[in-house]
């Protein structure tokens, strides 16, 4: 695992300390890694949605896929 030194704003450092104190995470490093992982998943989700919207706009034709089916497909691709 790569080791990194970062500087945090005071309020962010306090928030991380609180998360560790509440035993949400075992360390500040674990919390930061979790937050980065969540941001990456969110980015992947937004890219997938953008791609679907672009394909839909280019097709010019509505599909027979219901909103529930689309949501299920989104979740399946993201392993949610």
XYZ file of C-alpha atoms in Angstrom:
80
model
C 0.000 0.000 0.000
C 1.295 3.464 -0.862
C 2.043 5.836 1.978
C 0.960 9.453 1.554
C 1.222 12.613 3.618
C -1.680 15.039 3.259
C -2.709 18.315 4.834
C -6.317 18.637 5.980
C -8.414 21.623 6.892
C -9.008 21.699 10.653
C -12.718 20.860 10.342
C -11.938 17.856 8.128
C -9.311 16.591 10.548
C -11.755 16.963 13.438
C -14.434 15.084 11.503
C -12.008 12.225 10.813
C -11.005 12.094 14.479
C -14.677 11.940 15.476
C -15.306 9.046 13.084
C -12.445 7.088 14.628
C -13.597 7.991 18.155
C -17.115 6.737 17.328
C -15.462 3.564 15.983
C -16.890 4.098 12.503
C -13.332 3.460 11.286
C -10.247 2.057 12.958
C -8.025 4.894 11.718
C -8.097 8.150 9.804
C -6.370 6.345 6.913
C -9.190 3.825 6.730
C -11.749 6.656 6.668
C -9.904 8.513 3.896
C -9.583 5.335 1.817
C -13.306 4.670 2.264
C -14.224 8.207 1.195
C -12.026 7.964 -1.902
C -13.589 4.603 -2.778
C -17.069 6.115 -2.457
C -16.094 9.068 -4.653
C -14.752 6.684 -7.307
C -17.971 4.633 -7.271
C -20.027 7.808 -7.585
C -17.889 8.930 -10.522
C -18.415 5.553 -12.244
C -22.162 5.814 -11.678
C -22.339 9.335 -13.117
C -20.306 8.268 -16.164
C -22.626 5.302 -16.748
C -25.705 7.536 -16.479
C -24.140 10.114 -18.826
C -23.421 7.351 -21.334
C -27.017 6.079 -21.141
C -28.389 9.588 -21.613
C -26.098 10.192 -24.582
C -27.112 6.899 -26.200
C -30.755 7.722 -25.609
C -30.417 11.187 -27.105
C -28.609 9.815 -30.160
C -31.184 7.067 -30.733
C -34.072 9.468 -31.047
C -36.371 6.561 -30.215
C -37.725 5.656 -26.813
C -37.004 2.109 -25.681
C -39.516 -0.197 -24.076
C -37.365 -0.365 -20.962
C -39.255 0.849 -17.906
C -37.675 3.167 -15.358
C -37.605 0.246 -12.916
C -35.720 -1.899 -15.445
C -33.270 0.924 -16.104
C -32.676 1.379 -12.367
C -32.120 -2.370 -11.964
C -29.593 -2.267 -14.821
C -27.774 0.697 -13.252
C -27.590 -1.107 -9.917
C -26.433 -4.347 -11.530
C -23.597 -2.601 -13.350
C -22.517 -0.882 -10.131
C -22.962 -3.992 -7.984
C -25.289 -2.095 -5.655
